[in-house]
């Protein structure tokens, strides 16, 4: 007999959703230039644009807000946060920032010099921006399987040690600023790295005095996949696996808007007190005094509680990743092409395979995201040629291998019935995919065009 899992919480407060008609949605998407980023959230029914800062806080986190110590210096809430990060992540030195990119900015400025190289497992937009802004060059050393949407490799987030060694041999270990190791790689579809790979990379780098800095934003989701898929860890708790991951690193940047179950916040955490001292000197200039950085006392209180809750029992992450898997499996079962294995934070639809009649220059993923919105009010996001932008030298589109629509699931926000509605809508649109028209720009911004671009159907 199957035994179902369910959410390890019940609902105490509800937020009504906007229910719209198809006519209203057709008007809304036209007004938004067929770009889901330009929709008003009041016109959205189920919002799967991002899992960033969209989590629901617990009753304990809401009550923790009231305990926030707003002292300018030495706030009690800061020391609570230091203790939580030390207990759960194992790093003693904490630099609190307004969100993940604030931590990336400080780390990049401290460790990267002009001409340095930063190898990493696929890029993340803001991370790479700060590495390049500091004068570094990012080099992708993720395994090849990560770029293949249908590869069933269980750890598509792994670093390819041969690729890493080739980069080190080419440039010399002292030109490698650090290895930028992302857990549960976002741009690859929320795909994990194995603990064996994390250990191997750290051992290789330690021998050569190359720091390993984690992007531990989704390390809890990564820990869950290690528990489920890596031999020898099936009986370890998520809390223990997380500490085992971070043990094989010199520090981490974290966007607390993801795993940590809060709506704003982030941090840099390191082991080296001297690096921490230099980071605090920068923090004061760019974020705030070293005992609050970019957060109010109440934000730090809610964050400290969120950090403890995310690993207090394994049931939390099992239900979080389980919900993503539930939606993914429903689509796989029907035959809708998606990135596999299903990742930790969202389901990625393979728009190129769903809309074979549209060339990539007609923006199939953009058109598919708009069509799903019109069908049901479910908002996803394009991750394809529009997001990739243009080559600044030639002016041509960057042409990514993956042309995807991302349906990202906020934590503790939607129910299984919402997931059923999403799956039914995607299936409906998939069944009539040949009716979807391509799009053309009516406005194309020069930078990060996907946020603000406007389109119309190709006539
Ligand atoms: C969201 C995210 C960031 C950036 O964090 P912000 O809090 O949005 O500034 C960095 N890395 C990864 C993997 C992320 O998902």
CSV table of C-alpha atoms and ligand atoms in Angstrom, one decimal:
chain,number,residue,atom,x,y,z
A,1,UNK,CA,0.0,0.0,0.0
A,2,UNK,CA,1.3,3.5,-0.8
A,3,UNK,CA,1.5,5.8,2.2
A,4,UNK,CA,1.1,9.5,1.1
A,5,UNK,CA,3.2,12.3,2.5
A,6,UNK,CA,1.6,15.6,3.4
A,7,UNK,CA,2.7,19.1,4.4
A,8,UNK,CA,4.1,19.1,8.0
A,9,UNK,CA,2.1,22.3,8.8
A,10,UNK,CA,-1.5,23.5,8.7
A,11,UNK,CA,-2.9,26.9,7.6
A,12,UNK,CA,-3.6,29.6,10.2
A,13,UNK,CA,-4.0,32.7,8.0
A,14,UNK,CA,-5.1,32.9,4.3
A,15,UNK,CA,-4.6,35.4,1.6
A,16,UNK,CA,-7.3,35.5,-1.0
A,17,UNK,CA,-6.3,35.0,-4.6
A,18,UNK,CA,-7.5,36.9,-7.7
A,19,UNK,CA,-9.8,34.9,-9.8
A,20,UNK,CA,-9.9,36.2,-13.4
A,21,UNK,CA,-11.7,35.4,-16.6
A,22,UNK,CA,-10.0,34.4,-19.8
A,23,UNK,CA,-11.0,37.7,-21.4
A,24,UNK,CA,-9.5,39.6,-18.5
A,25,UNK,CA,-6.3,37.6,-18.9
A,26,UNK,CA,-6.1,38.2,-22.6
A,27,UNK,CA,-6.3,42.0,-22.0
A,28,UNK,CA,-3.7,41.7,-19.1
A,29,UNK,CA,-1.1,39.9,-21.1
A,30,UNK,CA,-1.6,42.2,-24.1
A,31,UNK,CA,-1.1,45.2,-21.8
A,32,UNK,CA,2.0,43.5,-20.4
A,33,UNK,CA,3.5,43.1,-23.8
A,34,UNK,CA,3.3,39.3,-23.5
A,35,UNK,CA,6.0,39.5,-20.8
A,36,UNK,CA,5.0,37.8,-17.5
A,37,UNK,CA,7.4,40.1,-15.6
A,38,UNK,CA,5.2,43.0,-16.6
A,39,UNK,CA,1.9,41.5,-15.3
A,40,UNK,CA,0.5,43.0,-12.1
A,41,UNK,CA,0.3,40.3,-9.4
A,42,UNK,CA,-3.4,41.2,-8.9
A,43,UNK,CA,-4.0,39.7,-12.4
A,44,UNK,CA,-2.2,36.4,-11.4
A,45,UNK,CA,-3.9,33.4,-9.9
A,46,UNK,CA,-1.0,31.0,-9.0
A,47,UNK,CA,2.3,32.9,-9.1
A,48,UNK,CA,5.2,30.6,-10.1
A,49,UNK,CA,7.4,33.4,-11.3
A,50,UNK,CA,10.1,32.7,-8.7
A,51,UNK,CA,10.7,31.0,-5.3
A,52,UNK,CA,12.8,34.1,-4.2
A,53,UNK,CA,11.4,35.9,-1.3
A,54,UNK,CA,8.0,34.4,-1.8
A,55,UNK,CA,8.0,31.8,1.1
A,56,UNK,CA,5.4,31.8,3.8
A,57,UNK,CA,6.7,32.4,7.3
A,58,UNK,CA,5.6,30.3,10.2
A,59,UNK,CA,3.7,31.6,13.3
A,60,UNK,CA,7.1,31.4,15.2
A,61,UNK,CA,8.8,33.6,12.6
A,62,UNK,CA,6.0,36.1,12.7
A,63,UNK,CA,6.2,36.3,16.4
A,64,UNK,CA,10.0,36.5,16.3
A,65,UNK,CA,9.5,39.7,14.3
A,66,UNK,CA,8.2,41.3,17.4
A,67,UNK,CA,11.3,40.4,19.3
A,68,UNK,CA,13.6,42.3,16.9
A,69,UNK,CA,16.2,44.4,18.6
A,70,UNK,CA,16.6,47.5,16.5
A,71,UNK,CA,19.7,48.8,18.3
A,72,UNK,CA,22.1,50.3,15.8
A,73,UNK,CA,25.1,48.4,17.3
A,74,UNK,CA,25.4,45.1,19.0
A,75,UNK,CA,21.7,44.1,18.6
A,76,UNK,CA,20.6,40.9,20.4
A,77,UNK,CA,19.0,39.7,17.1
A,78,UNK,CA,22.4,39.8,15.4
A,79,UNK,CA,23.9,37.4,18.0
A,80,UNK,CA,20.9,35.1,17.6
A,81,UNK,CA,21.6,35.0,13.9
A,82,UNK,CA,25.3,34.3,14.4
A,83,UNK,CA,24.4,31.4,16.6
A,84,UNK,CA,21.9,30.0,14.1
A,85,UNK,CA,24.4,30.2,11.2
A,86,UNK,CA,27.1,28.7,13.3
A,87,UNK,CA,24.9,25.8,14.5
A,88,UNK,CA,23.3,25.0,11.2
A,89,UNK,CA,25.9,25.9,8.6
A,90,UNK,CA,29.1,25.5,10.8
A,91,UNK,CA,30.6,28.9,9.9
A,92,UNK,CA,31.8,31.1,12.8
A,93,UNK,CA,32.1,34.5,11.0
A,94,UNK,CA,28.9,36.1,9.8
A,95,UNK,CA,28.5,39.1,7.6
A,96,UNK,CA,24.8,39.9,7.2
A,97,UNK,CA,23.6,41.6,3.9
A,98,UNK,CA,20.4,42.8,2.4
A,99,UNK,CA,20.2,39.8,0.1
A,100,UNK,CA,22.4,37.3,-1.7
A,101,UNK,CA,23.9,39.7,-4.2
A,102,UNK,CA,25.1,42.0,-1.4
A,103,UNK,CA,27.2,39.1,-0.1
A,104,UNK,CA,28.4,38.2,-3.7
A,105,UNK,CA,29.5,41.8,-4.1
A,106,UNK,CA,31.6,41.9,-1.0
A,107,UNK,CA,33.2,38.4,-1.6
A,108,UNK,CA,34.0,39.2,-5.2
A,109,UNK,CA,35.6,42.5,-4.4
A,110,UNK,CA,37.8,40.9,-1.6
A,111,UNK,CA,39.0,37.8,-3.5
A,112,UNK,CA,39.0,38.7,-7.2
A,113,UNK,CA,41.7,40.8,-8.8
A,114,UNK,CA,41.8,42.0,-12.5
A,115,UNK,CA,42.7,39.1,-14.7
A,116,UNK,CA,41.8,36.4,-12.2
A,117,UNK,CA,39.8,33.4,-13.2
A,118,UNK,CA,36.7,32.0,-11.3
A,119,UNK,CA,35.7,28.5,-12.2
A,120,UNK,CA,32.2,27.5,-11.2
A,121,UNK,CA,29.4,25.0,-11.9
A,122,UNK,CA,27.2,26.9,-14.4
A,123,UNK,CA,26.7,30.6,-13.9
A,124,UNK,CA,24.1,32.4,-11.9
A,125,UNK,CA,23.2,35.9,-13.2
A,126,UNK,CA,24.1,38.1,-10.2
A,127,UNK,CA,27.0,35.9,-9.1
A,128,UNK,CA,28.7,36.1,-12.5
A,129,UNK,CA,27.9,39.8,-12.7
A,130,UNK,CA,29.8,40.6,-9.5
A,131,UNK,CA,32.7,38.3,-10.4
A,132,UNK,CA,33.1,40.1,-13.8
A,133,UNK,CA,32.6,43.5,-12.2
A,134,UNK,CA,35.6,42.7,-9.9
A,135,UNK,CA,37.7,42.1,-13.0
A,136,UNK,CA,37.4,38.3,-13.0
A,137,UNK,CA,36.5,35.9,-15.8
A,138,UNK,CA,34.0,33.1,-15.0
A,139,UNK,CA,34.7,29.7,-16.5
A,140,UNK,CA,32.0,27.0,-16.5
A,141,UNK,CA,33.3,23.7,-15.2
A,142,UNK,CA,30.0,21.9,-14.7
A,143,UNK,CA,29.7,18.3,-16.1
A,144,UNK,CA,28.4,18.1,-19.7
A,145,UNK,CA,25.2,16.3,-18.6
A,146,UNK,CA,24.0,19.6,-17.0
A,147,UNK,CA,23.4,21.1,-20.5
A,148,UNK,CA,21.3,18.1,-21.7
A,149,UNK,CA,17.7,18.5,-20.6
A,150,UNK,CA,16.9,14.8,-20.9
A,151,UNK,CA,20.0,13.4,-19.2
A,152,UNK,CA,18.9,11.4,-16.1
A,153,UNK,CA,22.3,11.9,-14.3
A,154,UNK,CA,21.4,12.1,-10.5
A,155,UNK,CA,23.9,14.9,-9.8
A,156,UNK,CA,23.8,17.2,-12.8
A,157,UNK,CA,25.3,20.0,-10.5
A,158,UNK,CA,28.7,18.2,-10.2
A,159,UNK,CA,31.9,19.9,-11.1
A,160,UNK,CA,33.9,18.1,-13.7
A,161,UNK,CA,37.3,17.7,-12.1
A,162,UNK,CA,39.1,17.3,-15.4
A,163,UNK,CA,37.7,20.6,-16.6
A,164,UNK,CA,38.7,22.2,-13.4
A,165,UNK,CA,42.2,20.8,-13.5
A,166,UNK,CA,42.5,22.1,-17.1
A,167,UNK,CA,41.6,25.6,-16.1
A,168,UNK,CA,44.1,25.5,-13.2
A,169,UNK,CA,46.8,24.1,-15.4
A,170,UNK,CA,46.2,26.8,-18.0
A,171,UNK,CA,46.2,29.8,-15.7
A,172,UNK,CA,48.2,28.6,-12.7
A,173,UNK,CA,46.7,28.1,-9.2
A,174,UNK,CA,47.5,31.6,-8.1
A,175,UNK,CA,45.4,33.2,-10.8
A,176,UNK,CA,42.3,31.2,-9.6
A,177,UNK,CA,40.5,33.6,-7.2
A,178,UNK,CA,38.4,30.8,-5.8
A,179,UNK,CA,36.1,28.0,-7.0
A,180,UNK,CA,32.5,29.2,-7.0
A,181,UNK,CA,30.5,26.0,-6.1
A,182,UNK,CA,26.7,26.4,-6.3
A,183,UNK,CA,24.6,23.9,-4.5
A,184,UNK,CA,21.4,22.7,-6.3
A,185,UNK,CA,22.3,24.7,-9.4
A,186,UNK,CA,19.5,27.1,-10.3
A,187,UNK,CA,20.2,27.7,-14.0
A,188,UNK,CA,20.6,23.9,-14.6
A,189,UNK,CA,17.0,23.4,-13.2
A,190,UNK,CA,17.7,23.0,-9.5
A,191,UNK,CA,20.1,20.1,-9.9
A,192,UNK,CA,22.3,18.9,-7.0
A,193,UNK,CA,26.0,18.1,-6.5
A,194,UNK,CA,27.0,14.9,-4.8
A,195,UNK,CA,28.8,14.9,-1.4
A,196,UNK,CA,31.6,12.9,-3.0
A,197,UNK,CA,32.1,15.5,-5.7
A,198,UNK,CA,32.0,18.4,-3.1
A,199,UNK,CA,34.7,16.5,-1.1
A,200,UNK,CA,36.9,15.8,-4.2
A,201,UNK,CA,36.7,19.4,-5.3
A,202,UNK,CA,37.7,20.6,-1.8
A,203,UNK,CA,40.6,18.2,-1.5
A,204,UNK,CA,41.9,19.1,-5.0
A,205,UNK,CA,41.6,22.9,-4.2
A,206,UNK,CA,43.1,22.6,-0.6
A,207,UNK,CA,46.2,21.0,-2.0
A,208,UNK,CA,46.7,24.0,-4.2
A,209,UNK,CA,45.6,26.7,-1.8
A,210,UNK,CA,42.6,27.6,-3.9
A,211,UNK,CA,39.6,28.6,-1.7
A,212,UNK,CA,36.2,26.9,-2.3
A,213,UNK,CA,33.3,29.3,-1.8
A,214,UNK,CA,29.8,27.8,-1.9
A,215,UNK,CA,26.7,29.5,-3.2
A,216,UNK,CA,24.8,27.7,-0.4
A,217,UNK,CA,21.5,29.4,-1.3
A,218,UNK,CA,19.8,26.0,-2.0
A,219,UNK,CA,22.1,23.8,0.1
A,220,UNK,CA,19.2,22.3,2.0
A,221,UNK,CA,17.5,21.1,-1.1
A,222,UNK,CA,20.8,19.7,-2.3
A,223,UNK,CA,21.2,17.9,1.1
A,224,UNK,CA,17.8,16.3,0.5
A,225,UNK,CA,18.9,14.9,-2.9
A,226,UNK,CA,22.1,13.5,-1.3
A,227,UNK,CA,20.0,11.8,1.3
A,228,UNK,CA,17.7,10.3,-1.4
A,229,UNK,CA,20.3,9.4,-4.1
A,230,UNK,CA,23.8,9.0,-2.7
A,231,UNK,CA,24.7,5.6,-1.2
A,232,UNK,CA,25.7,5.8,2.5
A,233,UNK,CA,23.7,8.9,3.3
A,234,UNK,CA,20.2,7.4,3.4
A,235,UNK,CA,20.2,7.3,7.2
A,236,UNK,CA,21.7,10.8,7.8
A,237,UNK,CA,19.6,13.7,8.7
A,238,UNK,CA,19.3,16.8,6.5
A,239,UNK,CA,20.9,18.8,9.3
A,240,UNK,CA,24.0,16.5,9.4
A,241,UNK,CA,24.3,16.4,5.6
A,242,UNK,CA,24.2,20.2,5.4
A,243,UNK,CA,27.1,20.4,7.9
A,244,UNK,CA,29.0,17.8,5.9
A,245,UNK,CA,28.5,19.9,2.7
A,246,UNK,CA,29.7,23.2,4.3
A,247,UNK,CA,32.6,21.4,6.1
A,248,UNK,CA,34.2,21.0,2.6
A,249,UNK,CA,34.3,24.7,1.9
A,250,UNK,CA,36.0,27.9,3.1
A,251,UNK,CA,32.9,30.0,3.2
A,252,UNK,CA,29.6,30.7,1.5
A,253,UNK,CA,27.2,33.3,0.2
A,254,UNK,CA,23.6,32.7,0.8
A,255,UNK,CA,20.4,34.4,-0.4
A,256,UNK,CA,18.1,33.9,2.5
A,257,UNK,CA,15.1,34.5,0.2
A,258,UNK,CA,15.2,30.8,-0.8
A,259,UNK,CA,16.0,27.9,1.7
A,260,UNK,CA,15.9,30.2,4.7
A,261,UNK,CA,12.2,30.8,4.6
A,262,UNK,CA,12.2,34.6,4.8
A,263,UNK,CA,11.1,37.4,2.3
A,264,UNK,CA,14.4,39.4,2.5
A,265,UNK,CA,18.0,38.9,3.7
A,266,UNK,CA,21.2,37.1,3.0
A,267,UNK,CA,24.7,36.7,4.3
A,268,UNK,CA,28.4,35.9,3.7
A,269,UNK,CA,29.8,33.4,6.1
A,270,UNK,CA,33.5,32.4,6.3
A,271,UNK,CA,36.0,30.6,8.5
A,272,UNK,CA,39.0,32.9,8.2
A,273,UNK,CA,38.7,35.7,10.8
A,274,UNK,CA,41.1,37.9,8.7
A,275,UNK,CA,38.9,37.6,5.6
A,276,UNK,CA,35.9,38.3,7.9
A,277,UNK,CA,37.6,41.5,9.2
A,278,UNK,CA,38.1,42.8,5.7
A,279,UNK,CA,34.5,41.9,4.7
A,280,UNK,CA,33.2,43.9,7.7
A,281,UNK,CA,35.2,46.9,6.6
A,282,UNK,CA,33.4,46.7,3.2
A,283,UNK,CA,30.1,45.9,4.8
A,284,UNK,CA,30.1,49.2,6.7
A,285,UNK,CA,30.5,51.1,3.4
A,286,UNK,CA,28.1,49.2,1.2
A,287,UNK,CA,25.4,47.7,3.5
A,288,UNK,CA,25.4,48.9,7.1
A,289,UNK,CA,27.2,48.5,10.4
A,290,UNK,CA,28.6,45.0,10.9
A,291,UNK,CA,26.0,43.9,13.4
A,292,UNK,CA,23.0,44.5,11.0
A,293,UNK,CA,24.5,44.9,7.5
A,294,UNK,CA,21.5,45.1,5.3
A,295,UNK,CA,18.8,43.9,7.7
A,296,UNK,CA,16.5,45.3,10.4
A,297,UNK,CA,16.7,43.6,13.8
A,298,UNK,CA,13.3,41.9,13.1
A,299,UNK,CA,14.5,40.6,9.8
A,300,UNK,CA,17.5,38.9,11.5
A,301,UNK,CA,15.1,37.5,14.2
A,302,UNK,CA,12.8,35.9,11.6
A,303,UNK,CA,15.8,34.7,9.6
A,304,UNK,CA,17.4,33.0,12.6
A,305,UNK,CA,14.2,31.2,13.2
A,306,UNK,CA,13.8,30.3,9.5
A,307,UNK,CA,17.3,28.8,9.4
A,308,UNK,CA,16.5,26.6,12.4
A,309,UNK,CA,13.1,25.5,11.0
A,310,UNK,CA,14.5,24.5,7.6
A,311,UNK,CA,16.5,21.7,9.2
A,312,UNK,CA,14.5,21.1,12.4
A,313,UNK,CA,12.9,18.0,10.9
A,314,UNK,CA,13.5,16.3,7.5
A,315,UNK,CA,9.8,16.6,6.8
A,316,UNK,CA,10.0,20.2,5.8
A,317,UNK,CA,12.4,19.7,2.8
A,318,UNK,CA,10.8,16.4,1.9
A,319,UNK,CA,7.4,18.1,1.5
A,320,UNK,CA,9.0,21.1,-0.3
A,321,UNK,CA,10.9,19.1,-2.9
A,322,UNK,CA,8.1,16.5,-2.9
A,323,UNK,CA,5.6,19.2,-4.0
A,324,UNK,CA,7.9,20.2,-6.9
A,325,UNK,CA,8.2,16.5,-7.8
A,326,UNK,CA,4.5,16.0,-7.6
A,327,UNK,CA,3.9,18.7,-10.3
A,328,UNK,CA,6.8,17.4,-12.4
A,329,UNK,CA,5.6,13.8,-12.3
A,330,UNK,CA,2.1,14.8,-13.4
A,331,UNK,CA,3.6,16.4,-16.5
A,332,UNK,CA,6.0,13.6,-17.2
A,333,UNK,CA,3.2,11.1,-16.9
A,334,UNK,CA,1.2,12.9,-19.6
A,335,UNK,CA,4.3,13.2,-21.8
A,336,UNK,CA,4.9,16.9,-21.6
A,337,UNK,CA,8.7,17.5,-22.3
A,338,UNK,CA,10.4,18.8,-19.1
A,339,UNK,CA,13.9,18.9,-17.8
A,340,UNK,CA,14.7,15.7,-15.9
A,341,UNK,CA,15.3,14.6,-13.2
A,342,UNK,CA,12.8,17.1,-11.7
A,343,UNK,CA,14.8,19.6,-9.7
A,344,UNK,CA,14.5,21.0,-6.2
A,345,UNK,CA,12.7,24.3,-6.7
A,346,UNK,CA,10.8,24.2,-9.9
A,347,UNK,CA,9.7,22.4,-13.1
A,348,UNK,CA,11.3,23.5,-16.3
A,349,UNK,CA,9.2,23.0,-19.5
A,350,UNK,CA,11.1,22.3,-22.7
A,351,UNK,CA,9.5,24.9,-24.9
A,352,UNK,CA,11.7,24.0,-27.9
A,353,UNK,CA,10.2,20.5,-27.8
A,354,UNK,CA,6.7,21.6,-27.0
A,355,UNK,CA,6.6,24.2,-29.8
A,356,UNK,CA,8.6,22.6,-32.7
A,357,UNK,CA,6.8,24.8,-35.2
A,358,UNK,CA,8.4,28.0,-33.8
A,359,UNK,CA,12.1,28.8,-34.6
A,360,UNK,CA,14.0,30.1,-31.5
A,361,UNK,CA,14.0,33.6,-33.0
A,362,UNK,CA,10.2,33.6,-32.6
A,363,UNK,CA,10.7,33.2,-28.8
A,364,UNK,CA,8.9,29.9,-28.1
A,365,UNK,CA,9.4,30.0,-24.3
A,366,UNK,CA,8.2,33.6,-24.0
A,367,UNK,CA,5.1,32.6,-26.1
A,368,UNK,CA,4.5,29.5,-24.0
A,369,UNK,CA,4.6,31.3,-20.7
A,370,UNK,CA,2.1,33.9,-22.1
A,371,UNK,CA,-0.2,31.1,-23.3
A,372,UNK,CA,-0.2,29.3,-19.9
A,373,UNK,CA,-1.0,32.6,-18.2
A,374,UNK,CA,-4.0,33.2,-20.6
A,375,UNK,CA,-5.2,29.7,-20.1
A,376,UNK,CA,-5.3,29.7,-16.3
A,377,UNK,CA,-3.7,32.7,-14.7
A,378,UNK,CA,-0.6,30.7,-13.8
A,379,UNK,CA,2.5,32.8,-14.1
A,380,UNK,CA,5.8,31.3,-15.1
A,381,UNK,CA,9.0,32.8,-16.5
A,382,UNK,CA,10.9,32.5,-19.8
A,383,UNK,CA,14.4,31.0,-19.5
A,384,UNK,CA,15.6,30.9,-23.0
A,385,UNK,CA,16.8,33.2,-25.8
A,386,UNK,CA,15.2,36.3,-24.4
A,387,UNK,CA,16.9,35.8,-21.0
A,388,UNK,CA,20.2,35.1,-22.8
A,389,UNK,CA,20.4,38.5,-24.4
A,390,UNK,CA,22.6,39.7,-27.2
A,391,UNK,CA,26.4,39.4,-27.8
A,392,UNK,CA,27.6,43.0,-27.2
A,393,UNK,CA,30.3,42.6,-29.9
A,394,UNK,CA,28.1,41.3,-32.8
A,395,UNK,CA,24.7,42.4,-31.7
A,396,UNK,CA,23.3,38.9,-32.5
A,397,UNK,CA,21.2,37.0,-30.0
A,398,UNK,CA,23.0,34.6,-27.7
A,399,UNK,CA,21.5,31.3,-28.6
A,400,UNK,CA,21.3,29.1,-25.5
A,401,UNK,CA,20.9,25.3,-25.8
A,402,UNK,CA,18.0,25.3,-23.4
A,403,UNK,CA,14.7,27.1,-24.3
A,404,UNK,CA,12.7,26.7,-21.1
A,405,UNK,CA,9.7,28.0,-19.2
A,406,UNK,CA,10.3,27.8,-15.5
A,407,UNK,CA,7.5,27.1,-13.1
A,408,UNK,CA,9.0,27.9,-9.7
A,409,UNK,CA,7.3,26.8,-6.5
A,410,UNK,CA,7.3,29.1,-3.5
A,411,UNK,CA,7.8,27.3,-0.1
A,412,UNK,CA,4.8,26.5,2.1
A,413,UNK,CA,2.5,28.7,0.0
A,414,UNK,CA,0.5,26.6,-2.4
A,415,UNK,CA,-1.4,23.3,-1.9
A,416,UNK,CA,-1.4,20.1,-3.8
A,417,UNK,CA,-4.7,21.2,-5.5
A,418,UNK,CA,-3.0,24.3,-6.8
A,419,UNK,CA,-0.4,22.0,-8.3
A,420,UNK,CA,-3.2,20.0,-9.9
A,421,UNK,CA,-4.6,23.2,-11.5
A,422,UNK,CA,-1.1,24.0,-12.8
A,423,UNK,CA,-0.6,20.6,-14.3
A,424,UNK,CA,-4.1,20.6,-16.0
A,425,UNK,CA,-3.4,24.0,-17.5
A,426,UNK,CA,0.0,23.1,-18.9
A,427,UNK,CA,-1.4,19.9,-20.3
A,428,UNK,CA,-4.3,21.8,-22.0
A,429,UNK,CA,-1.8,24.3,-23.5
A,430,UNK,CA,0.5,21.4,-24.6
A,431,UNK,CA,-2.4,19.6,-26.3
A,432,UNK,CA,-3.1,22.7,-28.4
A,433,UNK,CA,0.5,23.9,-28.7
A,434,UNK,CA,0.3,24.2,-32.5
A,435,UNK,CA,-2.1,27.1,-32.1
A,436,UNK,CA,0.5,29.2,-30.3
A,437,UNK,CA,1.9,32.0,-32.4
A,438,UNK,CA,5.5,33.3,-32.2
A,439,UNK,CA,6.3,36.7,-30.9
A,440,UNK,CA,8.4,39.7,-32.0
A,441,UNK,CA,9.8,42.6,-30.0
A,442,UNK,CA,8.0,45.9,-29.9
A,443,UNK,CA,10.5,47.2,-27.3
A,444,UNK,CA,13.9,45.7,-26.5
A,445,UNK,CA,15.9,47.2,-23.6
A,446,UNK,CA,19.7,47.1,-24.0
A,447,UNK,CA,20.5,45.5,-20.6
A,448,UNK,CA,18.8,42.4,-18.9
A,449,UNK,CA,16.2,42.7,-21.6
A,450,UNK,CA,13.9,39.9,-20.2
A,451,UNK,CA,12.7,42.0,-17.3
A,452,UNK,CA,11.2,44.9,-19.4
A,453,UNK,CA,10.9,43.7,-23.0
A,454,UNK,CA,7.6,44.0,-24.8
A,455,UNK,CA,6.3,41.8,-27.6
A,456,UNK,CA,3.4,41.3,-30.0
A,457,UNK,CA,2.3,38.1,-31.9
A,458,UNK,CA,3.9,37.8,-35.3
A,459,UNK,CA,1.1,38.5,-37.7
B,1,LIG,C1,18.6,34.2,-5.8
B,1,LIG,C2,20.0,33.7,-6.0
B,1,LIG,C3,21.1,34.5,-5.8
B,1,LIG,C4,21.0,36.0,-5.6
B,1,LIG,O1,20.4,36.3,-4.4
B,1,LIG,P1,19.4,37.6,-4.2
B,1,LIG,O2,18.9,37.4,-2.8
B,1,LIG,O3,18.3,37.5,-5.2
B,1,LIG,O4,20.3,38.8,-4.3
B,1,LIG,C5,22.4,34.0,-5.9
B,1,LIG,N1,22.6,32.7,-6.2
B,1,LIG,C6,21.5,31.9,-6.4
B,1,LIG,C7,21.8,30.5,-6.7
B,1,LIG,C8,20.2,32.3,-6.3
B,1,LIG,O5,19.2,31.5,-6.5
